[in-house]
Amino acid sequence: MSLRRALQTTRGRLVVLLAAVALILLGSAALALAFDEYPSFGSALWGATVHLLDPSTLQDDEGGAARAIGLFQVVTGLVLLVGLLFTFVSETVGRSLARLGQSDQPLRARDHLLIVGSPEMVPVAAQAAAQATRLRPAFKRIVVLAPESARDSRDQLRGALDETAGKLRVDLVFGDTAGDSGFELAAAEAAAVVLLMPTRSGPVAPETADVETTRSGLALRDYLAGRGAEPQVCLLFRRGRNVDAAWELLPDAWNAVVGDRTVTALLRLALTRPAALSGLPALGESPPDARYAELVGAAWRRAGGEGRPLRLSIVGCNFDAPVLMEDLAEAGAQRFQVSLIADRDAFVASGMEDGVRDGYERLDEVLASAA
């Protein structure tokens, strides 16, 4: 079992090969000395080495025993040294050349959009960039820096980018998404805009994703500072509270796209100013049906006519829910009467339970002081 494991690695195969050569040298030298072909073991070992390396030494052998031993040594040398060792060297060199061919070279790019992120998120960002460029041309080239772990999916990612990026030129490189080597490959210091996103593939917890974004942001901050570059930088976060916790570490001129706050801001706009949705660049190509604005307007008029808040039912609950409540409160808490229908586990996981408990505790304090 141990020999089988050793043969599975290049180093193990090399050790086994050298051990076999040494065993044959020592064994054949001892056998030649036993037949009195050499005066000492040292001369017998030297003779075995010469036979192993030079087949022409067979013509110097005299006697049946010497020729048989010499022939064995020469054949062993041809099989092990010329055959196996040559195969090993070819395999090693071929593997090195393959790795060299896969390595990316630093790009010569300027005034481009640099997108750093996982293969799942990059095509979406490229599509959004292409749509924004049609509305207001800002750059003609996108450079994507994907993590090294995504190299095996190069063809799929390349195809997705070609499909979503429109007429924009797209360059794809793989490297460290939180280190100087990767930023140098993607010419980050010469970019016009840099978009940093989480780089881990698959389902990722919001906190984990935001930690990855923060880590990449800190590395990019140091990289740009060392080169005196100041591109526009935007970071994608899942939760607003993580932005609040990390933003003091990042330059004030940078911006953030915050998942929960962006979603809830759109919902708030849809409830308070539905007609304004059609003016948003991201939704400009598919504005909401005009009947939606009429429906929301009619609901507000009826609530006003009856002297009551707007009744709002929310079905389902996730981590966006607490932020939505904050947005509605800023829009005017007295304007809404909210009913939330959600599974108990989802309600607890979203953090809503803690918020409701805190609200009841504050209400109790107010009632107690009024009494």
Coordinates of C-alpha atoms in Angstrom, one line a residue:
M1 CA 0.0 0.0 0.0
S2 CA 2.8 2.4 0.8
L3 CA 4.6 1.6 -2.5
R4 CA 1.4 2.3 -4.4
R5 CA 1.0 5.7 -2.7
A6 CA 4.6 6.5 -3.5
L7 CA 4.1 5.7 -7.2
Q8 CA 1.2 8.2 -7.3
T9 CA 3.5 11.2 -6.9
T10 CA 6.4 12.4 -9.1
R11 CA 8.8 12.6 -6.1
G12 CA 7.8 9.0 -5.1
R13 CA 8.4 7.6 -8.5
L14 CA 11.8 9.3 -8.6
V15 CA 12.8 7.8 -5.3
V16 CA 11.6 4.3 -6.3
L17 CA 13.6 4.6 -9.6
L18 CA 16.8 5.6 -7.9
A19 CA 16.4 2.9 -5.3
A20 CA 16.0 0.3 -8.0
V21 CA 19.1 1.5 -9.8
A22 CA 21.1 1.5 -6.6
L23 CA 19.9 -2.0 -5.7
I24 CA 20.8 -3.3 -9.2
L25 CA 24.2 -1.7 -9.0
L26 CA 25.0 -3.2 -5.6
G27 CA 23.5 -6.6 -6.4
S28 CA 25.2 -7.0 -9.8
A29 CA 28.6 -5.8 -8.3
A30 CA 28.3 -8.3 -5.5
L31 CA 27.5 -11.0 -8.0
A32 CA 30.4 -10.1 -10.2
L33 CA 32.8 -10.2 -7.2
A34 CA 31.5 -13.6 -6.2
F35 CA 32.5 -14.9 -9.6
D36 CA 36.0 -13.4 -9.2
E37 CA 35.5 -11.1 -12.1
Y38 CA 37.0 -8.1 -10.1
P39 CA 39.6 -7.9 -7.4
S40 CA 37.6 -5.8 -5.0
F41 CA 34.0 -4.7 -4.4
G42 CA 34.9 -1.1 -5.3
S43 CA 36.2 -2.1 -8.8
A44 CA 33.1 -4.3 -9.2
L45 CA 30.8 -1.4 -8.4
W46 CA 32.6 0.8 -10.8
G47 CA 32.4 -1.9 -13.5
A48 CA 28.6 -2.2 -12.9
T49 CA 28.2 1.6 -13.2
V50 CA 30.1 1.7 -16.5
H51 CA 28.0 -1.1 -17.9
L52 CA 24.9 0.6 -16.8
L53 CA 25.8 3.9 -18.5
D54 CA 27.7 2.6 -21.6
P55 CA 26.5 -0.5 -23.5
S56 CA 29.7 -0.6 -25.6
T57 CA 31.6 -2.0 -22.6
L58 CA 30.1 -5.4 -23.3
Q59 CA 32.9 -6.0 -25.9
D60 CA 35.5 -5.9 -23.1
D61 CA 33.8 -8.8 -21.2
E62 CA 35.4 -12.2 -21.3
G63 CA 33.9 -15.4 -20.1
G64 CA 30.3 -16.5 -19.8
A65 CA 29.7 -15.2 -16.3
A66 CA 31.2 -11.7 -17.0
R67 CA 29.2 -11.4 -20.2
A68 CA 25.9 -12.5 -18.6
I69 CA 26.3 -10.1 -15.7
G70 CA 27.4 -7.3 -18.0
L71 CA 24.4 -8.0 -20.4
F72 CA 22.0 -7.8 -17.4
Q73 CA 23.6 -4.5 -16.3
V74 CA 23.4 -3.0 -19.8
V75 CA 19.8 -4.0 -20.3
T76 CA 18.9 -2.6 -16.9
G77 CA 20.6 0.6 -17.8
L78 CA 18.7 0.9 -21.1
V79 CA 15.3 0.2 -19.4
L80 CA 15.7 2.2 -16.2
L81 CA 17.9 5.1 -17.1
V82 CA 17.1 5.6 -20.8
G83 CA 13.5 4.5 -20.6
L84 CA 12.0 5.3 -17.2
L85 CA 14.2 8.2 -16.4
F86 CA 13.7 9.8 -19.8
T87 CA 9.9 9.4 -19.4
F88 CA 10.1 11.0 -15.9
V89 CA 12.1 14.0 -17.3
S90 CA 9.7 14.4 -20.2
E91 CA 6.7 14.3 -17.9
T92 CA 8.2 16.9 -15.5
V93 CA 9.2 19.2 -18.4
G94 CA 5.8 18.8 -20.1
R95 CA 4.0 19.7 -16.9
S96 CA 6.1 22.7 -16.3
L97 CA 5.5 23.9 -19.9
A98 CA 1.8 23.4 -19.4
R99 CA 1.8 25.5 -16.3
L100 CA 3.8 28.2 -18.0
G101 CA 1.4 28.3 -20.9
Q102 CA -1.6 28.7 -18.5
S103 CA 0.0 31.6 -16.6
D104 CA -1.4 35.0 -17.5
Q105 CA 0.8 37.9 -18.5
P106 CA 0.2 41.5 -17.1
L107 CA -2.3 43.3 -19.4
R108 CA -1.5 46.6 -21.1
A109 CA -4.8 48.4 -20.5
R110 CA -5.8 51.9 -19.5
D111 CA -9.1 53.6 -18.6
H112 CA -10.9 50.3 -18.4
L113 CA -13.5 48.8 -16.0
L114 CA -11.9 46.2 -13.7
I115 CA -14.2 43.7 -12.3
V116 CA -12.9 41.4 -9.5
G117 CA -15.2 38.6 -8.4
S118 CA -16.4 35.0 -8.7
P119 CA -17.4 33.4 -12.0
E120 CA -21.1 33.4 -11.0
M121 CA -21.2 37.2 -10.4
V122 CA -18.9 38.6 -13.0
P123 CA -21.2 38.1 -16.1
V124 CA -24.0 39.9 -14.3
A125 CA -21.7 42.8 -13.6
A126 CA -20.5 42.8 -17.2
Q127 CA -24.1 42.9 -18.5
A128 CA -24.9 45.8 -16.2
A129 CA -21.8 47.7 -17.4
A130 CA -22.7 47.1 -21.0
Q131 CA -26.2 48.5 -20.4
A132 CA -24.9 51.5 -18.6
T133 CA -22.4 52.2 -21.4
R134 CA -25.2 52.3 -23.9
L135 CA -26.8 55.0 -21.9
R136 CA -23.6 57.0 -21.2
P137 CA -20.4 55.8 -22.8
A138 CA -17.6 55.8 -20.2
F139 CA -15.2 53.0 -21.3
K140 CA -14.8 50.5 -24.1
R141 CA -13.0 47.7 -22.3
I142 CA -13.6 45.4 -19.4
V143 CA -10.9 43.5 -17.6
V144 CA -12.0 40.6 -15.3
L145 CA -9.8 39.3 -12.5
A146 CA -11.2 35.9 -11.4
P147 CA -9.8 33.7 -8.6
E148 CA -7.2 31.1 -9.5
S149 CA -9.6 28.4 -8.4
A150 CA -11.9 29.3 -11.4
R151 CA -9.2 28.7 -14.1
D152 CA -10.8 25.3 -14.9
S153 CA -14.0 27.0 -15.9
R154 CA -12.2 29.5 -18.2
D155 CA -14.2 28.5 -21.3
Q156 CA -17.6 28.7 -19.7
L157 CA -16.8 32.1 -18.1
R158 CA -15.4 33.4 -21.4
G159 CA -18.6 32.3 -23.2
A160 CA -20.8 34.0 -20.6
L161 CA -18.8 37.2 -20.8
D162 CA -18.9 37.3 -24.6
E163 CA -22.7 36.9 -24.4
T164 CA -23.4 39.5 -21.7
A165 CA -20.7 42.2 -22.4
G166 CA -22.2 43.3 -25.7
K167 CA -19.8 45.3 -27.8
L168 CA -17.3 45.9 -25.0
R169 CA -13.9 44.2 -25.3
V170 CA -13.4 41.8 -22.5
D171 CA -10.0 40.5 -21.1
L172 CA -10.0 37.6 -18.6
V173 CA -7.1 36.9 -16.2
F174 CA -6.8 34.6 -13.2
G175 CA -4.8 35.4 -10.1
D176 CA -4.9 36.6 -6.5
T177 CA -8.0 38.7 -6.0
A178 CA -6.6 40.2 -2.8
G179 CA -2.9 40.7 -3.6
D180 CA -0.5 42.7 -5.6
S181 CA 0.2 40.0 -8.2
G182 CA -3.5 39.8 -9.3
F183 CA -4.0 43.6 -9.4
E184 CA -0.8 43.9 -11.4
L185 CA -2.1 41.3 -13.9
A186 CA -5.3 43.3 -14.4
A187 CA -3.6 46.8 -14.5
A188 CA -5.6 48.0 -11.6
E189 CA -3.6 51.2 -11.2
A190 CA -4.5 52.2 -14.8
A191 CA -8.2 51.4 -14.5
A192 CA -10.9 54.1 -14.7
V193 CA -13.3 52.1 -12.4
V194 CA -12.8 49.1 -10.2
L195 CA -15.6 46.9 -9.0
L196 CA -14.8 44.6 -6.1
M197 CA -17.1 41.7 -5.4
P198 CA -17.0 38.5 -3.4
T199 CA -14.7 35.9 -5.0
R200 CA -15.9 32.6 -3.5
S201 CA -18.1 30.4 -5.7
G202 CA -21.4 28.8 -4.7
P203 CA -23.7 29.8 -1.9
V204 CA -21.9 32.0 0.5
A205 CA -23.1 33.5 3.8
P206 CA -23.5 37.3 3.7
E207 CA -20.9 37.8 6.4
T208 CA -18.4 35.6 4.6
A209 CA -19.0 37.4 1.3
D210 CA -18.6 40.8 3.0
V211 CA -15.3 39.7 4.7
E212 CA -13.9 38.7 1.3
T213 CA -14.9 42.1 -0.2
T214 CA -13.3 43.9 2.7
R215 CA -10.2 41.9 2.4
S216 CA -9.9 42.6 -1.3
G217 CA -10.6 46.3 -0.7
L218 CA -7.8 46.6 1.9
A219 CA -5.4 45.0 -0.4
L220 CA -6.4 47.2 -3.3
R221 CA -6.1 50.3 -1.0
D222 CA -2.5 49.5 -0.3
Y223 CA -1.7 48.6 -3.9
L224 CA -3.1 51.8 -5.3
A225 CA -1.5 54.0 -2.6
G226 CA 1.9 52.5 -3.4
R227 CA 1.5 53.6 -7.0
G228 CA -0.2 56.9 -6.5
A229 CA -3.3 55.8 -8.5
E230 CA -6.9 56.9 -7.7
P231 CA -9.4 55.2 -9.9
Q232 CA -13.1 55.1 -8.9
V233 CA -13.6 52.1 -6.7
C234 CA -16.9 50.5 -5.8
L235 CA -17.3 47.5 -3.4
L236 CA -20.3 45.2 -3.4
F237 CA -21.6 44.3 0.1
R238 CA -24.5 42.1 1.1
R239 CA -25.4 43.8 4.4
G240 CA -25.4 47.5 5.3
R241 CA -24.2 46.8 8.8
N242 CA -21.0 45.3 7.5
V243 CA -20.4 48.4 5.5
D244 CA -20.8 50.5 8.5
A245 CA -18.4 48.4 10.5
A246 CA -15.6 48.3 7.8
W247 CA -15.9 51.6 6.0
E248 CA -13.6 53.6 8.3
L249 CA -10.7 51.3 7.0
L250 CA -11.4 52.3 3.4
P251 CA -10.8 55.6 1.6
D252 CA -13.7 58.2 1.8
A253 CA -13.7 58.6 -1.9
W254 CA -14.7 55.0 -2.5
N255 CA -18.4 53.9 -2.9
A256 CA -20.4 50.8 -2.0
V257 CA -23.3 49.0 -3.5
V258 CA -25.1 47.4 -0.6
G259 CA -27.4 44.5 -1.3
D260 CA -30.0 44.8 1.4
R261 CA -30.1 48.6 1.3
T262 CA -30.3 48.7 -2.5
V263 CA -33.2 46.2 -2.6
T264 CA -35.1 48.0 0.1
A265 CA -34.5 51.4 -1.4
L266 CA -36.2 50.2 -4.6
L267 CA -39.1 48.8 -2.6
R268 CA -39.5 52.0 -0.8
L269 CA -39.4 53.9 -4.1
A270 CA -42.0 51.5 -5.5
L271 CA -44.3 52.2 -2.6
T272 CA -43.9 56.0 -2.3
R273 CA -43.0 57.1 -5.8
P274 CA -43.7 54.3 -8.2
A275 CA -43.6 56.5 -11.3
A276 CA -39.9 57.3 -10.6
L277 CA -38.9 53.7 -11.2
S278 CA -39.0 54.2 -15.0
G279 CA -36.3 56.8 -14.7
L280 CA -33.7 54.5 -13.1
P281 CA -30.9 53.6 -15.6
A282 CA -30.9 49.9 -14.5
L283 CA -34.6 49.7 -15.3
G284 CA -34.8 52.1 -18.2
E285 CA -35.2 49.4 -20.8
S286 CA -38.1 47.7 -19.0
P287 CA -40.0 50.3 -17.1
P288 CA -42.9 49.0 -14.9
D289 CA -46.3 49.0 -16.4
A290 CA -48.1 52.3 -16.0
R291 CA -51.0 50.5 -14.3
Y292 CA -48.7 49.7 -11.4
A293 CA -48.3 53.4 -10.6
E294 CA -52.0 53.9 -11.0
L295 CA -52.7 51.0 -8.6
V296 CA -50.4 52.3 -5.9
G297 CA -51.7 55.8 -6.3
A298 CA -55.3 54.6 -5.9
A299 CA -54.3 52.8 -2.7
W300 CA -52.8 55.9 -1.3
R301 CA -55.8 58.0 -2.2
R302 CA -58.2 55.5 -0.5
A303 CA -56.1 55.4 2.6
G304 CA -56.0 59.1 2.8
G305 CA -59.7 59.4 2.2
E306 CA -60.4 57.0 5.1
G307 CA -57.9 58.7 7.3
R308 CA -55.7 55.6 7.9
P309 CA -52.2 54.4 7.0
L310 CA -51.5 52.5 3.9
R311 CA -52.0 48.8 4.6
L312 CA -48.9 46.8 3.5
S313 CA -48.7 43.0 3.7
I314 CA -45.3 41.4 3.4
V315 CA -45.2 37.7 2.6
G316 CA -41.8 36.1 3.4
C317 CA -38.9 37.3 5.5
N318 CA -35.1 37.4 5.0
F319 CA -32.3 39.7 6.1
D320 CA -33.7 42.5 3.9
A321 CA -36.7 42.8 6.1
P322 CA -35.2 44.8 9.0
V323 CA -33.6 47.2 6.5
L324 CA -37.0 47.6 4.7
M325 CA -38.6 48.5 8.0
E326 CA -35.9 51.2 8.6
D327 CA -36.5 52.6 5.1
L328 CA -40.3 52.7 5.6
A329 CA -39.7 54.4 9.0
E330 CA -37.6 57.1 7.3
A331 CA -40.3 57.6 4.8
G332 CA -42.8 58.1 7.7
A333 CA -43.6 55.3 10.1
Q334 CA -47.1 56.7 10.6
R335 CA -47.9 56.3 6.9
F336 CA -47.8 52.5 6.9
Q337 CA -49.6 49.6 8.7
V338 CA -47.4 46.6 8.1
S339 CA -48.4 42.9 8.4
L340 CA -45.6 40.4 8.1
I341 CA -46.4 36.7 7.2
A342 CA -43.3 34.5 7.5
D343 CA -42.1 31.2 8.7
R344 CA -40.9 31.3 12.3
D345 CA -37.4 30.2 11.5
A346 CA -37.0 32.8 8.7
F347 CA -38.4 35.4 11.0
V348 CA -35.7 34.6 13.7
A349 CA -32.9 34.3 11.2
S350 CA -33.6 37.7 9.6
G351 CA -33.1 39.4 13.0
M352 CA -36.7 40.7 13.0
E353 CA -37.4 39.0 16.3
D354 CA -34.8 40.9 18.1
G355 CA -36.0 44.2 16.5
V356 CA -39.6 43.5 17.5
R357 CA -38.5 42.6 21.1
D358 CA -36.5 45.8 21.4
G359 CA -39.5 47.8 20.1
Y360 CA -41.9 46.3 22.7
E361 CA -39.3 47.0 25.5
R362 CA -39.1 50.6 24.5
L363 CA -43.0 50.8 24.3
D364 CA -43.2 49.3 27.8
E365 CA -40.8 52.0 29.0
V366 CA -42.9 54.8 27.5
L367 CA -46.1 53.4 28.9
A368 CA -44.5 53.0 32.4
S369 CA -43.2 56.6 32.4
A370 CA -46.6 57.9 31.2
A371 CA -48.4 56.1 34.0

